[in-house]
């Protein structure tokens, strides 16, 4: 737990443009999951980013996954699936590749994986995440899955946080 807390403090310094609300939510959700000896559900984090912050979202997801799973030691060892690599293949094949990657990672006891560009995954491959993220029925409740969504436009600066979060949901459902 202390390793995570220290790592999160480092992340806060490395990513100073994130809001206090963001860090509070992240800290609360992650610590609740890490403190559970037998979690009832996996930890699922969705990071939506406007065009100016796409690289930041990917970097933040990888670094957060790294501190959630001390076994990775280095950020390069974090299991990462990139929707860009799967976007032009048949959805069922993409789903199989996703499943093999995540299942192999979590079967080894690893605690975190990153899925970049969730928005680019071909249908119906994203349906696989019900098996990994659905609270009580999730396969690997000890796991954390961090998704990045690359929005196509900048949100208006007057949006409240809840409205900005709604933009991500709307973008994914369109």
mmCIF file of N, CA and C in Angstrom, residues 59-136:
data_model
loop_
_atom_site.group_PDB
_atom_site.id
_atom_site.type_symbol
_atom_site.label_atom_id
_atom_site.label_comp_id
_atom_site.label_asym_id
_atom_site.label_seq_id
_atom_site.Cartn_x
_atom_site.Cartn_y
_atom_site.Cartn_z
ATOM 1 N N UNK A 59 0.674 7.852 -21.229
ATOM 2 C CA UNK A 59 1.785 7.818 -20.275
ATOM 3 C C UNK A 59 1.263 7.646 -18.850
ATOM 4 N N UNK A 60 0.236 8.392 -18.503
ATOM 5 C CA UNK A 60 -0.342 8.299 -17.164
ATOM 6 C C UNK A 60 -0.889 6.896 -16.909
ATOM 7 N N UNK A 61 -1.570 6.318 -17.889
ATOM 8 C CA UNK A 61 -2.115 4.963 -17.730
ATOM 9 C C UNK A 61 -0.999 3.954 -17.476
ATOM 10 N N UNK A 62 0.063 4.044 -18.249
ATOM 11 C CA UNK A 62 1.189 3.114 -18.074
ATOM 12 C C UNK A 62 1.855 3.280 -16.711
ATOM 13 N N UNK A 63 2.068 4.501 -16.309
ATOM 14 C CA UNK A 63 2.729 4.745 -15.021
ATOM 15 C C UNK A 63 1.841 4.321 -13.847
ATOM 16 N N UNK A 64 0.546 4.552 -13.982
ATOM 17 C CA UNK A 64 -0.371 4.129 -12.931
ATOM 18 C C UNK A 64 -0.419 2.602 -12.850
ATOM 19 N N UNK A 65 -0.483 1.936 -13.996
ATOM 20 C CA UNK A 65 -0.465 0.467 -14.008
ATOM 21 C C UNK A 65 0.808 -0.051 -13.357
ATOM 22 N N UNK A 66 1.896 0.623 -13.618
ATOM 23 C CA UNK A 66 3.187 0.222 -13.060
ATOM 24 C C UNK A 66 3.200 0.288 -11.532
ATOM 25 N N UNK A 67 2.586 1.311 -10.960
ATOM 26 C CA UNK A 67 2.581 1.389 -9.494
ATOM 27 C C UNK A 67 1.496 0.502 -8.877
ATOM 28 N N UNK A 68 0.484 0.137 -9.664
ATOM 29 C CA UNK A 68 -0.539 -0.785 -9.160
ATOM 30 C C UNK A 68 -0.034 -2.221 -9.127
ATOM 31 N N UNK A 69 0.961 -2.513 -9.942
ATOM 32 C CA UNK A 69 1.516 -3.868 -10.018
ATOM 33 C C UNK A 69 3.020 -3.808 -9.813
ATOM 34 N N UNK A 70 3.463 -3.861 -8.568
ATOM 35 C CA UNK A 70 4.896 -3.747 -8.280
ATOM 36 C C UNK A 70 5.741 -4.821 -8.963
ATOM 37 N N UNK A 71 5.125 -5.917 -9.376
ATOM 38 C CA UNK A 71 5.860 -6.992 -10.044
ATOM 39 C C UNK A 71 6.419 -6.548 -11.394
ATOM 40 N N UNK A 72 5.826 -5.520 -11.991
ATOM 41 C CA UNK A 72 6.286 -5.094 -13.316
ATOM 42 C C UNK A 72 7.661 -4.446 -13.271
ATOM 43 N N UNK A 73 8.008 -3.876 -12.142
ATOM 44 C CA UNK A 73 9.289 -3.206 -11.920
ATOM 45 C C UNK A 73 9.524 -2.026 -12.855
ATOM 46 N N UNK A 74 9.425 -2.229 -14.153
ATOM 47 C CA UNK A 74 9.671 -1.157 -15.121
ATOM 48 C C UNK A 74 8.429 -0.949 -15.977
ATOM 49 N N UNK A 75 8.219 0.285 -16.375
ATOM 50 C CA UNK A 75 7.045 0.637 -17.168
ATOM 51 C C UNK A 75 6.974 -0.161 -18.478
ATOM 52 N N UNK A 76 8.129 -0.533 -19.009
ATOM 53 C CA UNK A 76 8.168 -1.295 -20.263
ATOM 54 C C UNK A 76 7.556 -2.684 -20.095
ATOM 55 N N UNK A 77 7.449 -3.157 -18.861
ATOM 56 C CA UNK A 77 6.915 -4.491 -18.599
ATOM 57 C C UNK A 77 5.405 -4.512 -18.391
ATOM 58 N N UNK A 78 4.762 -3.353 -18.408
ATOM 59 C CA UNK A 78 3.312 -3.297 -18.240
ATOM 60 C C UNK A 78 2.661 -3.883 -19.490
ATOM 61 N N UNK A 79 1.742 -4.814 -19.285
ATOM 62 C CA UNK A 79 1.016 -5.398 -20.421
ATOM 63 C C UNK A 79 0.176 -4.304 -21.059
ATOM 64 N N UNK A 80 0.378 -4.099 -22.356
ATOM 65 C CA UNK A 80 -0.324 -3.041 -23.074
ATOM 66 C C UNK A 80 -0.917 -3.587 -24.359
ATOM 67 N N UNK A 81 -2.190 -3.307 -24.559
ATOM 68 C CA UNK A 81 -2.868 -3.641 -25.804
ATOM 69 C C UNK A 81 -3.226 -2.309 -26.445
ATOM 70 N N UNK A 82 -2.914 -2.160 -27.726
ATOM 71 C CA UNK A 82 -3.193 -0.907 -28.417
ATOM 72 C C UNK A 82 -4.293 -1.134 -29.448
ATOM 73 N N UNK A 83 -5.409 -0.431 -29.266
ATOM 74 C CA UNK A 83 -6.524 -0.541 -30.201
ATOM 75 C C UNK A 83 -6.130 -0.218 -31.630
ATOM 76 N N UNK A 84 -5.111 0.621 -31.812
ATOM 77 C CA UNK A 84 -4.627 0.942 -33.163
ATOM 78 C C UNK A 84 -4.155 -0.313 -33.888
ATOM 79 N N UNK A 85 -3.550 -1.233 -33.139
ATOM 80 C CA UNK A 85 -3.016 -2.455 -33.738
ATOM 81 C C UNK A 85 -4.111 -3.444 -34.109
ATOM 82 N N UNK A 86 -5.301 -3.255 -33.578
ATOM 83 C CA UNK A 86 -6.392 -4.205 -33.801
ATOM 84 C C UNK A 86 -7.536 -3.629 -34.629
ATOM 85 N N UNK A 87 -7.500 -2.347 -34.912
ATOM 86 C CA UNK A 87 -8.652 -1.682 -35.518
ATOM 87 C C UNK A 87 -9.017 -2.176 -36.913
ATOM 88 N N UNK A 88 -8.065 -2.711 -37.651
ATOM 89 C CA UNK A 88 -8.347 -3.125 -39.031
ATOM 90 C C UNK A 88 -8.488 -4.626 -39.204
ATOM 91 N N UNK A 89 -8.646 -5.341 -38.096
ATOM 92 C CA UNK A 89 -8.855 -6.782 -38.229
ATOM 93 C C UNK A 89 -10.280 -7.126 -37.796
ATOM 94 N N UNK A 90 -10.721 -8.289 -38.183
ATOM 95 C CA UNK A 90 -12.080 -8.726 -37.866
ATOM 96 C C UNK A 90 -12.297 -8.703 -36.350
ATOM 97 N N UNK A 91 -13.474 -8.254 -35.933
ATOM 98 C CA UNK A 91 -13.781 -8.084 -34.518
ATOM 99 C C UNK A 91 -13.590 -9.333 -33.679
ATOM 100 N N UNK A 92 -13.992 -10.492 -34.208
ATOM 101 C CA UNK A 92 -13.848 -11.733 -33.436
ATOM 102 C C UNK A 92 -12.383 -12.116 -33.251
ATOM 103 N N UNK A 93 -11.572 -11.823 -34.257
ATOM 104 C CA UNK A 93 -10.134 -12.110 -34.143
ATOM 105 C C UNK A 93 -9.502 -11.138 -33.140
ATOM 106 N N UNK A 94 -9.904 -9.876 -33.211
ATOM 107 C CA UNK A 94 -9.401 -8.882 -32.250
ATOM 108 C C UNK A 94 -9.793 -9.280 -30.828
ATOM 109 N N UNK A 95 -11.015 -9.753 -30.675
ATOM 110 C CA UNK A 95 -11.494 -10.186 -29.359
ATOM 111 C C UNK A 95 -10.647 -11.337 -28.829
ATOM 112 N N UNK A 96 -10.318 -12.274 -29.700
ATOM 113 C CA UNK A 96 -9.496 -13.425 -29.299
ATOM 114 C C UNK A 96 -8.096 -12.962 -28.879
ATOM 115 N N UNK A 97 -7.517 -12.043 -29.653
ATOM 116 C CA UNK A 97 -6.180 -11.534 -29.318
ATOM 117 C C UNK A 97 -6.198 -10.786 -27.981
ATOM 118 N N UNK A 98 -7.221 -9.972 -27.776
ATOM 119 C CA UNK A 98 -7.373 -9.262 -26.507
ATOM 120 C C UNK A 98 -7.463 -10.247 -25.345
ATOM 121 N N UNK A 99 -8.296 -11.255 -25.521
ATOM 122 C CA UNK A 99 -8.507 -12.241 -24.467
ATOM 123 C C UNK A 99 -7.213 -12.981 -24.143
ATOM 124 N N UNK A 100 -6.495 -13.387 -25.172
ATOM 125 C CA UNK A 100 -5.228 -14.098 -24.953
ATOM 126 C C UNK A 100 -4.235 -13.220 -24.188
ATOM 127 N N UNK A 101 -4.169 -11.968 -24.564
ATOM 128 C CA UNK A 101 -3.231 -11.046 -23.922
ATOM 129 C C UNK A 101 -3.591 -10.815 -22.455
ATOM 130 N N UNK A 102 -4.846 -10.458 -22.199
ATOM 131 C CA UNK A 102 -5.265 -10.160 -20.832
ATOM 132 C C UNK A 102 -5.275 -11.416 -19.960
ATOM 133 N N UNK A 103 -5.809 -12.497 -20.502
ATOM 134 C CA UNK A 103 -5.883 -13.746 -19.736
ATOM 135 C C UNK A 103 -4.476 -14.211 -19.370
ATOM 136 N N UNK A 104 -3.566 -14.174 -20.327
ATOM 137 C CA UNK A 104 -2.188 -14.586 -20.066
ATOM 138 C C UNK A 104 -1.528 -13.735 -18.999
ATOM 139 N N UNK A 105 -1.788 -12.457 -19.038
ATOM 140 C CA UNK A 105 -1.215 -11.529 -18.056
ATOM 141 C C UNK A 105 -1.754 -11.793 -16.656
ATOM 142 N N UNK A 106 -3.071 -11.846 -16.534
ATOM 143 C CA UNK A 106 -3.681 -11.989 -15.216
ATOM 144 C C UNK A 106 -3.560 -13.401 -14.667
ATOM 145 N N UNK A 107 -3.470 -14.377 -15.549
ATOM 146 C CA UNK A 107 -3.262 -15.761 -15.114
ATOM 147 C C UNK A 107 -1.920 -15.919 -14.400
ATOM 148 N N UNK A 108 -0.960 -15.106 -14.794
ATOM 149 C CA UNK A 108 0.371 -15.150 -14.171
ATOM 150 C C UNK A 108 0.399 -14.407 -12.832
ATOM 151 N N UNK A 109 -0.754 -13.882 -12.429
ATOM 152 C CA UNK A 109 -0.813 -13.153 -11.166
ATOM 153 C C UNK A 109 -0.525 -11.676 -11.287
ATOM 154 N N UNK A 110 -0.281 -11.214 -12.499
ATOM 155 C CA UNK A 110 -0.037 -9.780 -12.695
ATOM 156 C C UNK A 110 -1.298 -9.020 -12.325
ATOM 157 N N UNK A 111 -1.128 -7.792 -11.880
ATOM 158 C CA UNK A 111 -2.252 -7.039 -11.332
ATOM 159 C C UNK A 111 -2.778 -5.914 -12.219
ATOM 160 N N UNK A 112 -2.093 -5.604 -13.319
ATOM 161 C CA UNK A 112 -2.540 -4.456 -14.110
ATOM 162 C C UNK A 112 -2.216 -4.624 -15.589
ATOM 163 N N UNK A 113 -3.085 -4.042 -16.406
ATOM 164 C CA UNK A 113 -2.876 -3.995 -17.855
ATOM 165 C C UNK A 113 -3.486 -2.694 -18.372
ATOM 166 N N UNK A 114 -2.968 -2.240 -19.499
ATOM 167 C CA UNK A 114 -3.451 -1.010 -20.129
ATOM 168 C C UNK A 114 -4.003 -1.351 -21.508
ATOM 169 N N UNK A 115 -5.173 -0.799 -21.807
ATOM 170 C CA UNK A 115 -5.758 -0.916 -23.144
ATOM 171 C C UNK A 115 -5.851 0.502 -23.692
ATOM 172 N N UNK A 116 -4.958 0.817 -24.641
ATOM 173 C CA UNK A 116 -4.946 2.147 -25.261
ATOM 174 C C UNK A 116 -5.925 2.167 -26.429
ATOM 175 N N UNK A 117 -6.480 3.320 -26.678
ATOM 176 C CA UNK A 117 -7.385 3.521 -27.814
ATOM 177 C C UNK A 117 -8.570 2.563 -27.773
ATOM 178 N N UNK A 118 -9.274 2.551 -26.665
ATOM 179 C CA UNK A 118 -10.482 1.734 -26.558
ATOM 180 C C UNK A 118 -11.439 2.039 -27.705
ATOM 181 N N UNK A 119 -11.483 3.287 -28.109
ATOM 182 C CA UNK A 119 -12.425 3.723 -29.146
ATOM 183 C C UNK A 119 -12.142 3.115 -30.515
ATOM 184 N N UNK A 120 -10.950 2.571 -30.728
ATOM 185 C CA UNK A 120 -10.594 2.016 -32.037
ATOM 186 C C UNK A 120 -10.820 0.512 -32.153
ATOM 187 N N UNK A 121 -11.166 -0.138 -31.061
ATOM 188 C CA UNK A 121 -11.368 -1.587 -31.124
ATOM 189 C C UNK A 121 -12.583 -1.906 -31.990
ATOM 190 N N UNK A 122 -12.437 -2.883 -32.890
ATOM 191 C CA UNK A 122 -13.553 -3.208 -33.782
ATOM 192 C C UNK A 122 -14.648 -3.982 -33.042
ATOM 193 N N UNK A 123 -15.909 -3.682 -33.356
ATOM 194 C CA UNK A 123 -16.998 -4.459 -32.755
ATOM 195 C C UNK A 123 -16.924 -5.903 -33.249
ATOM 196 N N UNK A 124 -17.273 -6.873 -32.508
ATOM 197 C CA UNK A 124 -17.757 -6.875 -31.131
ATOM 198 C C UNK A 124 -16.648 -7.146 -30.119
ATOM 199 N N UNK A 125 -15.394 -6.843 -30.465
ATOM 200 C CA UNK A 125 -14.273 -7.182 -29.577
ATOM 201 C C UNK A 125 -14.397 -6.554 -28.189
ATOM 202 N N UNK A 126 -14.959 -5.355 -28.127
ATOM 203 C CA UNK A 126 -15.060 -4.687 -26.827
ATOM 204 C C UNK A 126 -16.026 -5.394 -25.874
ATOM 205 N N UNK A 127 -16.879 -6.268 -26.414
ATOM 206 C CA UNK A 127 -17.782 -7.042 -25.550
ATOM 207 C C UNK A 127 -17.015 -7.945 -24.589
ATOM 208 N N UNK A 128 -15.789 -8.270 -24.937
ATOM 209 C CA UNK A 128 -14.949 -9.099 -24.080
ATOM 210 C C UNK A 128 -14.786 -8.483 -22.693
ATOM 211 N N UNK A 129 -14.826 -7.175 -22.621
ATOM 212 C CA UNK A 129 -14.562 -6.515 -21.347
ATOM 213 C C UNK A 129 -15.639 -6.778 -20.303
ATOM 214 N N UNK A 130 -16.816 -7.243 -20.727
ATOM 215 C CA UNK A 130 -17.813 -7.652 -19.738
ATOM 216 C C UNK A 130 -17.247 -8.778 -18.880
ATOM 217 N N UNK A 131 -16.510 -9.687 -19.502
ATOM 218 C CA UNK A 131 -15.928 -10.814 -18.765
ATOM 219 C C UNK A 131 -14.816 -10.364 -17.824
ATOM 220 N N UNK A 132 -14.158 -9.268 -18.149
ATOM 221 C CA UNK A 132 -13.044 -8.790 -17.328
ATOM 222 C C UNK A 132 -13.440 -7.694 -16.347
ATOM 223 N N UNK A 133 -14.479 -6.952 -16.657
ATOM 224 C CA UNK A 133 -14.800 -5.768 -15.860
ATOM 225 C C UNK A 133 -16.128 -5.842 -15.116
ATOM 226 N N UNK A 134 -16.982 -6.795 -15.450
ATOM 227 C CA UNK A 134 -18.288 -6.899 -14.811
ATOM 228 C C UNK A 134 -18.101 -7.299 -13.350
ATOM 229 N N UNK A 135 -18.484 -6.431 -12.471
ATOM 230 C CA UNK A 135 -18.233 -6.559 -11.033
ATOM 231 C C UNK A 135 -18.156 -7.975 -10.488
ATOM 232 N N UNK A 136 -19.278 -8.572 -10.175
ATOM 233 C CA UNK A 136 -19.290 -9.862 -9.486
ATOM 234 C C UNK A 136 -18.836 -11.025 -10.352
#
